[in-house]
mmCIF file with all atom_site columns, C-alpha atoms in Angstrom:
data_model
loop_
_atom_site.group_PDB
_atom_site.id
_atom_site.type_symbol
_atom_site.label_atom_id
_atom_site.label_alt_id
_atom_site.label_comp_id
_atom_site.label_asym_id
_atom_site.label_entity_id
_atom_site.label_seq_id
_atom_site.pdbx_PDB_ins_code
_atom_site.Cartn_x
_atom_site.Cartn_y
_atom_site.Cartn_z
_atom_site.occupancy
_atom_site.B_iso_or_equiv
_atom_site.pdbx_formal_charge
_atom_site.auth_seq_id
_atom_site.auth_comp_id
_atom_site.auth_asym_id
_atom_site.auth_atom_id
_atom_site.pdbx_PDB_model_num
ATOM 1   C CA . TRP X 1 1   ? -39.382 3.342   -42.026 1.00 44.00 ? 1   TRP X CA 1
ATOM 2   C CA . GLY X 1 2   ? -36.441 2.619   -44.258 1.00 45.00 ? 2   GLY X CA 1
ATOM 3   C CA . ALA X 1 3   ? -34.254 -0.444  -44.581 1.00 45.00 ? 3   ALA X CA 1
ATOM 4   C CA . PRO X 1 4   ? -31.105 1.306   -43.215 1.00 48.00 ? 4   PRO X CA 1
ATOM 5   C CA . TRP X 1 5   ? -32.700 1.306   -39.766 1.00 59.00 ? 5   TRP X CA 1
ATOM 6   C CA . LEU X 1 6   ? -32.735 -2.496  -39.884 1.00 70.00 ? 6   LEU X CA 1
ATOM 7   C CA . GLU X 1 7   ? -29.051 -2.977  -40.685 1.00 73.00 ? 7   GLU X CA 1
ATOM 8   C CA . GLU X 1 8   ? -28.176 -3.912  -37.091 1.00 80.00 ? 8   GLU X CA 1
ATOM 9   C CA . VAL X 1 9   ? -31.158 -6.264  -36.660 1.00 84.00 ? 9   VAL X CA 1
ATOM 10  C CA . PRO X 1 10  ? -30.095 -9.908  -37.121 1.00 77.00 ? 10  PRO X CA 1
ATOM 11  C CA . VAL X 1 11  ? -31.614 -11.626 -40.142 1.00 79.00 ? 11  VAL X CA 1
ATOM 12  C CA . GLN X 1 12  ? -33.580 -14.775 -39.337 1.00 70.00 ? 12  GLN X CA 1
ATOM 13  C CA . PRO X 1 13  ? -33.324 -17.142 -42.349 1.00 72.00 ? 13  PRO X CA 1
ATOM 14  C CA . PHE X 1 14  ? -35.747 -19.578 -40.688 1.00 62.00 ? 14  PHE X CA 1
ATOM 15  C CA . PHE X 1 15  ? -38.134 -18.699 -37.879 1.00 68.00 ? 15  PHE X CA 1
ATOM 16  C CA . VAL X 1 16  ? -40.785 -21.084 -36.616 1.00 64.00 ? 16  VAL X CA 1
ATOM 17  C CA . GLY X 1 17  ? -43.310 -21.048 -33.789 1.00 66.00 ? 17  GLY X CA 1
ATOM 18  C CA . ARG X 1 18  ? -43.360 -18.433 -31.017 1.00 81.00 ? 18  ARG X CA 1
ATOM 19  C CA . GLU X 1 19  ? -46.730 -17.062 -32.174 1.00 87.00 ? 19  GLU X CA 1
ATOM 20  C CA . ALA X 1 20  ? -47.884 -16.599 -28.569 1.00 87.00 ? 20  ALA X CA 1
ATOM 21  C CA . GLU X 1 21  ? -44.643 -14.860 -27.605 1.00 90.00 ? 21  GLU X CA 1
ATOM 22  C CA . LEU X 1 22  ? -44.829 -12.526 -30.614 1.00 90.00 ? 22  LEU X CA 1
ATOM 23  C CA . ALA X 1 23  ? -48.423 -11.689 -29.724 1.00 91.00 ? 23  ALA X CA 1
ATOM 24  C CA . ARG X 1 24  ? -47.367 -10.940 -26.138 1.00 94.00 ? 24  ARG X CA 1
ATOM 25  C CA . LEU X 1 25  ? -44.604 -8.578  -27.311 1.00 93.00 ? 25  LEU X CA 1
ATOM 26  C CA . ARG X 1 26  ? -47.058 -6.855  -29.656 1.00 92.00 ? 26  ARG X CA 1
ATOM 27  C CA . GLU X 1 27  ? -49.592 -6.420  -26.849 1.00 94.00 ? 27  GLU X CA 1
ATOM 28  C CA . TRP X 1 28  ? -47.076 -5.025  -24.365 1.00 95.00 ? 28  TRP X CA 1
ATOM 29  C CA . HIS X 1 29  ? -45.417 -2.740  -26.896 1.00 94.00 ? 29  HIS X CA 1
ATOM 30  C CA . GLN X 1 30  ? -48.257 -1.540  -29.078 1.00 92.00 ? 30  GLN X CA 1
ATOM 31  C CA . ALA X 1 31  ? -51.325 -1.740  -26.816 1.00 92.00 ? 31  ALA X CA 1
ATOM 32  C CA . ASP X 1 32  ? -49.910 -1.273  -23.319 1.00 93.00 ? 32  ASP X CA 1
ATOM 33  C CA . ARG X 1 33  ? -47.045 1.047   -24.379 1.00 93.00 ? 33  ARG X CA 1
ATOM 34  C CA . CYS X 1 34  ? -44.727 -0.474  -21.772 1.00 95.00 ? 34  CYS X CA 1
ATOM 35  C CA . ALA X 1 35  ? -41.488 1.371   -21.103 1.00 96.00 ? 35  ALA X CA 1
ATOM 36  C CA . VAL X 1 36  ? -39.292 -1.732  -20.688 1.00 97.00 ? 36  VAL X CA 1
ATOM 37  C CA . ILE X 1 37  ? -39.867 -5.305  -21.858 1.00 97.00 ? 37  ILE X CA 1
ATOM 38  C CA . THR X 1 38  ? -37.408 -7.969  -20.772 1.00 97.00 ? 38  THR X CA 1
ATOM 39  C CA . VAL X 1 39  ? -37.054 -11.267 -22.645 1.00 96.00 ? 39  VAL X CA 1
ATOM 40  C CA . LEU X 1 40  ? -35.283 -13.751 -20.389 1.00 96.00 ? 40  LEU X CA 1
ATOM 41  C CA . GLY X 1 41  ? -34.035 -17.267 -21.001 1.00 92.00 ? 41  GLY X CA 1
ATOM 42  C CA . VAL X 1 42  ? -31.036 -19.558 -21.032 1.00 90.00 ? 42  VAL X CA 1
ATOM 43  C CA . GLY X 1 43  ? -28.400 -19.248 -23.726 1.00 84.00 ? 43  GLY X CA 1
ATOM 44  C CA . GLY X 1 44  ? -29.652 -20.544 -27.052 1.00 81.00 ? 44  GLY X CA 1
ATOM 45  C CA . ALA X 1 45  ? -33.339 -20.294 -26.137 1.00 83.00 ? 45  ALA X CA 1
ATOM 46  C CA . GLY X 1 46  ? -33.988 -17.979 -29.077 1.00 88.00 ? 46  GLY X CA 1
ATOM 47  C CA . LYS X 1 47  ? -34.277 -14.599 -27.339 1.00 91.00 ? 47  LYS X CA 1
ATOM 48  C CA . THR X 1 48  ? -32.452 -12.664 -30.049 1.00 91.00 ? 48  THR X CA 1
ATOM 49  C CA . SER X 1 49  ? -34.334 -14.463 -32.838 1.00 89.00 ? 49  SER X CA 1
ATOM 50  C CA . LEU X 1 50  ? -37.687 -13.695 -31.217 1.00 92.00 ? 50  LEU X CA 1
ATOM 51  C CA . VAL X 1 51  ? -37.006 -9.989  -30.754 1.00 93.00 ? 51  VAL X CA 1
ATOM 52  C CA . ALA X 1 52  ? -35.486 -9.643  -34.230 1.00 92.00 ? 52  ALA X CA 1
ATOM 53  C CA . GLN X 1 53  ? -38.555 -11.302 -35.713 1.00 90.00 ? 53  GLN X CA 1
ATOM 54  C CA . TYR X 1 54  ? -40.812 -8.917  -33.808 1.00 90.00 ? 54  TYR X CA 1
ATOM 55  C CA . VAL X 1 55  ? -38.851 -5.843  -34.929 1.00 90.00 ? 55  VAL X CA 1
ATOM 56  C CA . ARG X 1 56  ? -38.944 -6.958  -38.550 1.00 86.00 ? 56  ARG X CA 1
ATOM 57  C CA . SER X 1 57  ? -42.682 -7.634  -38.300 1.00 84.00 ? 57  SER X CA 1
ATOM 58  C CA . CYS X 1 58  ? -43.116 -4.014  -37.202 1.00 82.00 ? 58  CYS X CA 1
ATOM 59  C CA . ALA X 1 59  ? -41.081 -2.878  -40.212 1.00 78.00 ? 59  ALA X CA 1
ATOM 60  C CA . ALA X 1 60  ? -43.259 -4.974  -42.525 1.00 73.00 ? 60  ALA X CA 1
ATOM 61  C CA . GLN X 1 61  ? -46.402 -3.109  -41.402 1.00 71.00 ? 61  GLN X CA 1
ATOM 62  C CA . PRO X 1 62  ? -45.277 0.484   -40.778 1.00 62.00 ? 62  PRO X CA 1
ATOM 63  C CA . ALA X 1 63  ? -48.809 1.921   -40.964 1.00 62.00 ? 63  ALA X CA 1
ATOM 64  C CA . ALA X 1 64  ? -49.964 -0.291  -38.083 1.00 62.00 ? 64  ALA X CA 1
ATOM 65  C CA . SER X 1 65  ? -46.815 0.009   -35.976 1.00 68.00 ? 65  SER X CA 1
ATOM 66  C CA . PRO X 1 66  ? -46.360 2.677   -33.267 1.00 73.00 ? 66  PRO X CA 1
ATOM 67  C CA . VAL X 1 67  ? -42.676 3.070   -34.176 1.00 85.00 ? 67  VAL X CA 1
ATOM 68  C CA . ASP X 1 68  ? -40.838 5.944   -35.837 1.00 85.00 ? 68  ASP X CA 1
ATOM 69  C CA . ARG X 1 69  ? -37.285 4.682   -35.268 1.00 87.00 ? 69  ARG X CA 1
ATOM 70  C CA . VAL X 1 70  ? -35.551 1.464   -34.241 1.00 90.00 ? 70  VAL X CA 1
ATOM 71  C CA . LEU X 1 71  ? -32.175 1.427   -32.500 1.00 93.00 ? 71  LEU X CA 1
ATOM 72  C CA . TRP X 1 72  ? -30.700 -2.064  -32.026 1.00 94.00 ? 72  TRP X CA 1
ATOM 73  C CA . ALA X 1 73  ? -27.537 -2.600  -29.988 1.00 95.00 ? 73  ALA X CA 1
ATOM 74  C CA . SER X 1 74  ? -25.736 -5.855  -29.267 1.00 95.00 ? 74  SER X CA 1
ATOM 75  C CA . LEU X 1 75  ? -23.842 -5.782  -25.967 1.00 96.00 ? 75  LEU X CA 1
ATOM 76  C CA . LEU X 1 76  ? -21.659 -8.805  -26.753 1.00 94.00 ? 76  LEU X CA 1
ATOM 77  C CA . ASN X 1 77  ? -18.615 -6.530  -26.944 1.00 95.00 ? 77  ASN X CA 1
ATOM 78  C CA . ALA X 1 78  ? -19.691 -4.697  -23.762 1.00 96.00 ? 78  ALA X CA 1
ATOM 79  C CA . PRO X 1 79  ? -19.648 -1.069  -24.978 1.00 96.00 ? 79  PRO X CA 1
ATOM 80  C CA . PRO X 1 80  ? -19.665 1.579   -22.211 1.00 96.00 ? 80  PRO X CA 1
ATOM 81  C CA . LEU X 1 81  ? -23.009 3.361   -21.947 1.00 97.00 ? 81  LEU X CA 1
ATOM 82  C CA . ARG X 1 82  ? -21.605 6.726   -23.059 1.00 94.00 ? 82  ARG X CA 1
ATOM 83  C CA . SER X 1 83  ? -20.292 5.142   -26.266 1.00 94.00 ? 83  SER X CA 1
ATOM 84  C CA . LEU X 1 84  ? -23.656 3.549   -26.993 1.00 96.00 ? 84  LEU X CA 1
ATOM 85  C CA . LEU X 1 85  ? -25.530 6.787   -26.248 1.00 95.00 ? 85  LEU X CA 1
ATOM 86  C CA . ARG X 1 86  ? -23.322 8.723   -28.638 1.00 93.00 ? 86  ARG X CA 1
ATOM 87  C CA . ILE X 1 87  ? -24.075 6.190   -31.395 1.00 91.00 ? 87  ILE X CA 1
ATOM 88  C CA . TRP X 1 88  ? -27.805 6.402   -30.726 1.00 93.00 ? 88  TRP X CA 1
ATOM 89  C CA . LEU X 1 89  ? -27.774 10.200  -30.607 1.00 92.00 ? 89  LEU X CA 1
ATOM 90  C CA . ARG X 1 90  ? -25.908 10.424  -33.905 1.00 89.00 ? 90  ARG X CA 1
ATOM 91  C CA . SER X 1 91  ? -28.611 8.242   -35.431 1.00 88.00 ? 91  SER X CA 1
ATOM 92  C CA . LEU X 1 92  ? -31.473 10.251  -33.921 1.00 89.00 ? 92  LEU X CA 1
ATOM 93  C CA . SER X 1 93  ? -30.151 13.753  -34.442 1.00 82.00 ? 93  SER X CA 1
ATOM 94  C CA . ALA X 1 94  ? -29.923 15.711  -37.670 1.00 66.00 ? 94  ALA X CA 1
ATOM 95  C CA . GLN X 1 95  ? -27.147 17.771  -36.098 1.00 60.00 ? 95  GLN X CA 1
ATOM 96  C CA . ALA X 1 96  ? -23.593 16.711  -35.317 1.00 58.00 ? 96  ALA X CA 1
ATOM 97  C CA . LEU X 1 97  ? -22.951 15.702  -31.729 1.00 60.00 ? 97  LEU X CA 1
ATOM 98  C CA . PRO X 1 98  ? -20.220 17.811  -30.080 1.00 60.00 ? 98  PRO X CA 1
ATOM 99  C CA . ASP X 1 99  ? -17.078 15.735  -29.585 1.00 59.00 ? 99  ASP X CA 1
ATOM 100 C CA . HIS X 1 100 ? -16.680 16.979  -26.030 1.00 59.00 ? 100 HIS X CA 1
ATOM 101 C CA . THR X 1 101 ? -20.095 15.691  -24.946 1.00 71.00 ? 101 THR X CA 1
ATOM 102 C CA . ASP X 1 102 ? -19.129 12.795  -22.709 1.00 81.00 ? 102 ASP X CA 1
ATOM 103 C CA . ASP X 1 103 ? -21.182 13.346  -19.547 1.00 91.00 ? 103 ASP X CA 1
ATOM 104 C CA . VAL X 1 104 ? -23.656 10.477  -19.116 1.00 94.00 ? 104 VAL X CA 1
ATOM 105 C CA . ASP X 1 105 ? -26.326 12.671  -17.526 1.00 95.00 ? 105 ASP X CA 1
ATOM 106 C CA . GLU X 1 106 ? -26.121 15.114  -20.421 1.00 94.00 ? 106 GLU X CA 1
ATOM 107 C CA . LEU X 1 107 ? -26.207 12.317  -22.989 1.00 94.00 ? 107 LEU X CA 1
ATOM 108 C CA . LEU X 1 108 ? -29.227 10.747  -21.269 1.00 96.00 ? 108 LEU X CA 1
ATOM 109 C CA . ALA X 1 109 ? -30.999 14.115  -21.223 1.00 95.00 ? 109 ALA X CA 1
ATOM 110 C CA . GLN X 1 110 ? -30.440 14.433  -24.980 1.00 93.00 ? 110 GLN X CA 1
ATOM 111 C CA . LEU X 1 111 ? -31.688 10.888  -25.550 1.00 95.00 ? 111 LEU X CA 1
ATOM 112 C CA . PHE X 1 112 ? -34.898 11.497  -23.609 1.00 96.00 ? 112 PHE X CA 1
ATOM 113 C CA . ALA X 1 113 ? -35.530 14.696  -25.531 1.00 95.00 ? 113 ALA X CA 1
ATOM 114 C CA . HIS X 1 114 ? -35.618 12.521  -28.666 1.00 94.00 ? 114 HIS X CA 1
ATOM 115 C CA . LEU X 1 115 ? -37.703 9.827   -26.957 1.00 96.00 ? 115 LEU X CA 1
ATOM 116 C CA . ARG X 1 116 ? -40.337 12.408  -26.103 1.00 95.00 ? 116 ARG X CA 1
ATOM 117 C CA . ALA X 1 117 ? -40.455 13.628  -29.704 1.00 93.00 ? 117 ALA X CA 1
ATOM 118 C CA . GLN X 1 118 ? -40.262 10.272  -31.537 1.00 90.00 ? 118 GLN X CA 1
ATOM 119 C CA . ARG X 1 119 ? -41.748 6.841   -30.959 1.00 91.00 ? 119 ARG X CA 1
ATOM 120 C CA . CYS X 1 120 ? -38.510 4.882   -30.683 1.00 92.00 ? 120 CYS X CA 1
ATOM 121 C CA . LEU X 1 121 ? -38.097 1.162   -30.208 1.00 94.00 ? 121 LEU X CA 1
ATOM 122 C CA . LEU X 1 122 ? -34.761 0.520   -28.485 1.00 96.00 ? 122 LEU X CA 1
ATOM 123 C CA . VAL X 1 123 ? -33.236 -2.950  -28.225 1.00 97.00 ? 123 VAL X CA 1
ATOM 124 C CA . LEU X 1 124 ? -30.397 -4.025  -25.942 1.00 98.00 ? 124 LEU X CA 1
ATOM 125 C CA . ASP X 1 125 ? -29.440 -7.567  -26.911 1.00 96.00 ? 125 ASP X CA 1
ATOM 126 C CA . ASN X 1 126 ? -27.322 -9.863  -24.701 1.00 96.00 ? 126 ASN X CA 1
ATOM 127 C CA . LEU X 1 127 ? -27.517 -7.718  -21.569 1.00 97.00 ? 127 LEU X CA 1
ATOM 128 C CA . GLU X 1 128 ? -25.880 -10.534 -19.583 1.00 96.00 ? 128 GLU X CA 1
ATOM 129 C CA . SER X 1 129 ? -22.592 -9.523  -21.255 1.00 96.00 ? 129 SER X CA 1
ATOM 130 C CA . ILE X 1 130 ? -22.375 -6.555  -18.865 1.00 97.00 ? 130 ILE X CA 1
ATOM 131 C CA . MET X 1 131 ? -23.781 -8.348  -15.800 1.00 95.00 ? 131 MET X CA 1
ATOM 132 C CA . GLN X 1 132 ? -21.716 -9.790  -12.954 1.00 91.00 ? 132 GLN X CA 1
ATOM 133 C CA . GLY X 1 133 ? -22.889 -13.380 -13.315 1.00 77.00 ? 133 GLY X CA 1
ATOM 134 C CA . GLY X 1 134 ? -22.028 -16.069 -10.810 1.00 73.00 ? 134 GLY X CA 1
ATOM 135 C CA . GLY X 1 135 ? -23.400 -15.272 -7.366  1.00 72.00 ? 135 GLY X CA 1
ATOM 136 C CA . GLU X 1 136 ? -23.979 -11.589 -8.201  1.00 73.00 ? 136 GLU X CA 1
ATOM 137 C CA . VAL X 1 137 ? -27.317 -12.126 -9.934  1.00 82.00 ? 137 VAL X CA 1
ATOM 138 C CA . GLY X 1 138 ? -28.920 -8.977  -11.293 1.00 90.00 ? 138 GLY X CA 1
ATOM 139 C CA . ARG X 1 139 ? -25.921 -6.702  -10.751 1.00 95.00 ? 139 ARG X CA 1
ATOM 140 C CA . PHE X 1 140 ? -23.934 -4.907  -13.435 1.00 96.00 ? 140 PHE X CA 1
ATOM 141 C CA . ARG X 1 141 ? -20.194 -5.398  -13.824 1.00 95.00 ? 141 ARG X CA 1
ATOM 142 C CA . ASP X 1 142 ? -17.853 -2.690  -12.591 1.00 94.00 ? 142 ASP X CA 1
ATOM 143 C CA . GLY X 1 143 ? -17.830 0.110   -15.149 1.00 94.00 ? 143 GLY X CA 1
ATOM 144 C CA . TYR X 1 144 ? -21.326 -0.670  -16.417 1.00 97.00 ? 144 TYR X CA 1
ATOM 145 C CA . THR X 1 145 ? -23.561 0.456   -13.545 1.00 96.00 ? 145 THR X CA 1
ATOM 146 C CA . GLU X 1 146 ? -24.578 3.493   -15.634 1.00 97.00 ? 146 GLU X CA 1
ATOM 147 C CA . TYR X 1 147 ? -26.785 1.139   -17.656 1.00 97.00 ? 147 TYR X CA 1
ATOM 148 C CA . GLY X 1 148 ? -28.890 0.961   -14.502 1.00 96.00 ? 148 GLY X CA 1
ATOM 149 C CA . LEU X 1 149 ? -29.448 4.725   -14.798 1.00 96.00 ? 149 LEU X CA 1
ATOM 150 C CA . LEU X 1 150 ? -30.771 4.256   -18.323 1.00 97.00 ? 150 LEU X CA 1
ATOM 151 C CA . LEU X 1 151 ? -33.187 1.547   -17.178 1.00 97.00 ? 151 LEU X CA 1
ATOM 152 C CA . GLN X 1 152 ? -34.362 3.561   -14.172 1.00 96.00 ? 152 GLN X CA 1
ATOM 153 C CA . ARG X 1 153 ? -35.054 6.656   -16.226 1.00 96.00 ? 153 ARG X CA 1
ATOM 154 C CA . LEU X 1 154 ? -36.903 4.698   -18.876 1.00 97.00 ? 154 LEU X CA 1
ATOM 155 C CA . VAL X 1 155 ? -39.263 3.528   -16.132 1.00 96.00 ? 155 VAL X CA 1
ATOM 156 C CA . GLU X 1 156 ? -39.536 6.801   -14.218 1.00 95.00 ? 156 GLU X CA 1
ATOM 157 C CA . LEU X 1 157 ? -39.488 9.574   -16.850 1.00 96.00 ? 157 LEU X CA 1
ATOM 158 C CA . PRO X 1 158 ? -42.215 10.417  -19.398 1.00 95.00 ? 158 PRO X CA 1
ATOM 159 C CA . HIS X 1 159 ? -41.369 9.446   -22.980 1.00 96.00 ? 159 HIS X CA 1
ATOM 160 C CA . ALA X 1 160 ? -42.890 7.768   -26.031 1.00 94.00 ? 160 ALA X CA 1
ATOM 161 C CA . GLY X 1 161 ? -40.357 4.955   -26.440 1.00 95.00 ? 161 GLY X CA 1
ATOM 162 C CA . THR X 1 162 ? -40.049 1.294   -25.507 1.00 96.00 ? 162 THR X CA 1
ATOM 163 C CA . LEU X 1 163 ? -36.901 -0.652  -24.668 1.00 97.00 ? 163 LEU X CA 1
ATOM 164 C CA . ILE X 1 164 ? -36.772 -4.400  -25.269 1.00 97.00 ? 164 ILE X CA 1
ATOM 165 C CA . LEU X 1 165 ? -33.817 -6.165  -23.689 1.00 97.00 ? 165 LEU X CA 1
ATOM 166 C CA . THR X 1 166 ? -32.709 -9.773  -23.894 1.00 96.00 ? 166 THR X CA 1
ATOM 167 C CA . SER X 1 167 ? -30.799 -11.344 -21.039 1.00 96.00 ? 167 SER X CA 1
ATOM 168 C CA . ARG X 1 168 ? -30.211 -14.520 -19.095 1.00 94.00 ? 168 ARG X CA 1
ATOM 169 C CA . GLU X 1 169 ? -31.098 -12.669 -15.883 1.00 94.00 ? 169 GLU X CA 1
ATOM 170 C CA . LEU X 1 170 ? -33.268 -9.772  -14.791 1.00 95.00 ? 170 LEU X CA 1
ATOM 171 C CA . PRO X 1 171 ? -31.348 -6.650  -13.705 1.00 95.00 ? 171 PRO X CA 1
ATOM 172 C CA . SER X 1 172 ? -32.081 -5.978  -10.050 1.00 94.00 ? 172 SER X CA 1
ATOM 173 C CA . VAL X 1 173 ? -32.893 -2.352  -10.879 1.00 94.00 ? 173 VAL X CA 1
ATOM 174 C CA . LEU X 1 174 ? -36.014 -3.643  -12.674 1.00 95.00 ? 174 LEU X CA 1
ATOM 175 C CA . ALA X 1 175 ? -36.974 -6.418  -10.257 1.00 90.00 ? 175 ALA X CA 1
ATOM 176 C CA . ARG X 1 176 ? -39.425 -4.416  -8.129  1.00 85.00 ? 176 ARG X CA 1
ATOM 177 C CA . ASP X 1 177 ? -41.273 -2.891  -11.087 1.00 86.00 ? 177 ASP X CA 1
ATOM 178 C CA . ALA X 1 178 ? -41.352 -6.145  -13.069 1.00 83.00 ? 178 ALA X CA 1
ATOM 179 C CA . GLY X 1 179 ? -43.421 -7.807  -10.361 1.00 70.00 ? 179 GLY X CA 1
ATOM 180 C CA . ARG X 1 180 ? -45.843 -4.941  -9.712  1.00 79.00 ? 180 ARG X CA 1
ATOM 181 C CA . ALA X 1 181 ? -49.387 -4.866  -11.093 1.00 74.00 ? 181 ALA X CA 1
ATOM 182 C CA . GLY X 1 182 ? -49.863 -2.163  -13.717 1.00 78.00 ? 182 GLY X CA 1
ATOM 183 C CA . SER X 1 183 ? -46.128 -1.623  -14.015 1.00 87.00 ? 183 SER X CA 1
ATOM 184 C CA . ALA X 1 184 ? -44.487 -0.197  -17.125 1.00 93.00 ? 184 ALA X CA 1
ATOM 185 C CA . VAL X 1 185 ? -42.045 -3.136  -16.960 1.00 96.00 ? 185 VAL X CA 1
ATOM 186 C CA . ARG X 1 186 ? -43.005 -6.570  -18.304 1.00 95.00 ? 186 ARG X CA 1
ATOM 187 C CA . THR X 1 187 ? -41.018 -9.799  -18.341 1.00 95.00 ? 187 THR X CA 1
ATOM 188 C CA . LEU X 1 188 ? -41.299 -12.664 -20.812 1.00 94.00 ? 188 LEU X CA 1
ATOM 189 C CA . GLN X 1 189 ? -39.610 -15.862 -19.645 1.00 93.00 ? 189 GLN X CA 1
ATOM 190 C CA . LEU X 1 190 ? -38.771 -17.778 -22.794 1.00 88.00 ? 190 LEU X CA 1
ATOM 191 C CA . ALA X 1 191 ? -39.272 -21.541 -22.605 1.00 79.00 ? 191 ALA X CA 1
ATOM 192 C CA . GLY X 1 192 ? -38.407 -24.166 -25.199 1.00 63.00 ? 192 GLY X CA 1
ATOM 193 C CA . LEU X 1 193 ? -40.158 -24.594 -28.532 1.00 58.00 ? 193 LEU X CA 1
ATOM 194 C CA . SER X 1 194 ? -43.173 -26.831 -28.911 1.00 59.00 ? 194 SER X CA 1
ATOM 195 C CA . ALA X 1 195 ? -42.553 -30.356 -30.194 1.00 56.00 ? 195 ALA X CA 1
ATOM 196 C CA . GLY X 1 196 ? -43.964 -29.469 -33.620 1.00 59.00 ? 196 GLY X CA 1
ATOM 197 C CA . SER X 1 197 ? -41.898 -26.296 -33.980 1.00 50.00 ? 197 SER X CA 1
ATOM 198 C CA . GLY X 1 198 ? -38.797 -28.095 -32.760 1.00 52.00 ? 198 GLY X CA 1
ATOM 199 C CA . ALA X 1 199 ? -39.283 -30.827 -35.355 1.00 50.00 ? 199 ALA X CA 1
ATOM 200 C CA . ALA X 1 200 ? -39.710 -28.215 -38.111 1.00 54.00 ? 200 ALA X CA 1
ATOM 201 C CA . LEU X 1 201 ? -36.533 -26.470 -37.006 1.00 55.00 ? 201 LEU X CA 1
ATOM 202 C CA . LEU X 1 202 ? -34.576 -29.729 -37.005 1.00 59.00 ? 202 LEU X CA 1
ATOM 203 C CA . ALA X 1 203 ? -35.952 -30.601 -40.432 1.00 60.00 ? 203 ALA X CA 1
ATOM 204 C CA . HIS X 1 204 ? -34.806 -27.243 -41.764 1.00 49.00 ? 204 HIS X CA 1
#
């Protein structure tokens, strides 16, 4: 796949360690074909760097990667779901998207039509930006609950895609499936770097 598809993926000028975590992502995505993979950890743990490194490793070996398209979205600016879906659909579709198409159910139906036809890797980075935080762990902020619909349908509906999300907390809509054996949802809790990798990073 071409370089333009990587324009939104952060560039990692120096990446060290995380071999086990990269292998786990590769196993869940490429072997197990999981629908949703969550990468959780505190701020600054390296969640975005890890996922960006994995996506770029897929791009480096297109013949061995089960990916036709990559759609990366940062949620730092908290875009409404319908806005994000319209961006994704414009990228996936060869036809212009009607300006009046603003119904979330209709937009999701169009997205899943593409996900059934193409092997897409979707990334939602910084999901905590649209979460309640504080004592409302796992709940979306007012105006962003429709993201829960996207997550639910990714788990429940047939498709050929995988979503990787990074967050400081697990959305409650995924909590039951994330803890179930044989589930299409997997969770990677990101810990700190090893002493050797940390020293190499500091030296750099």
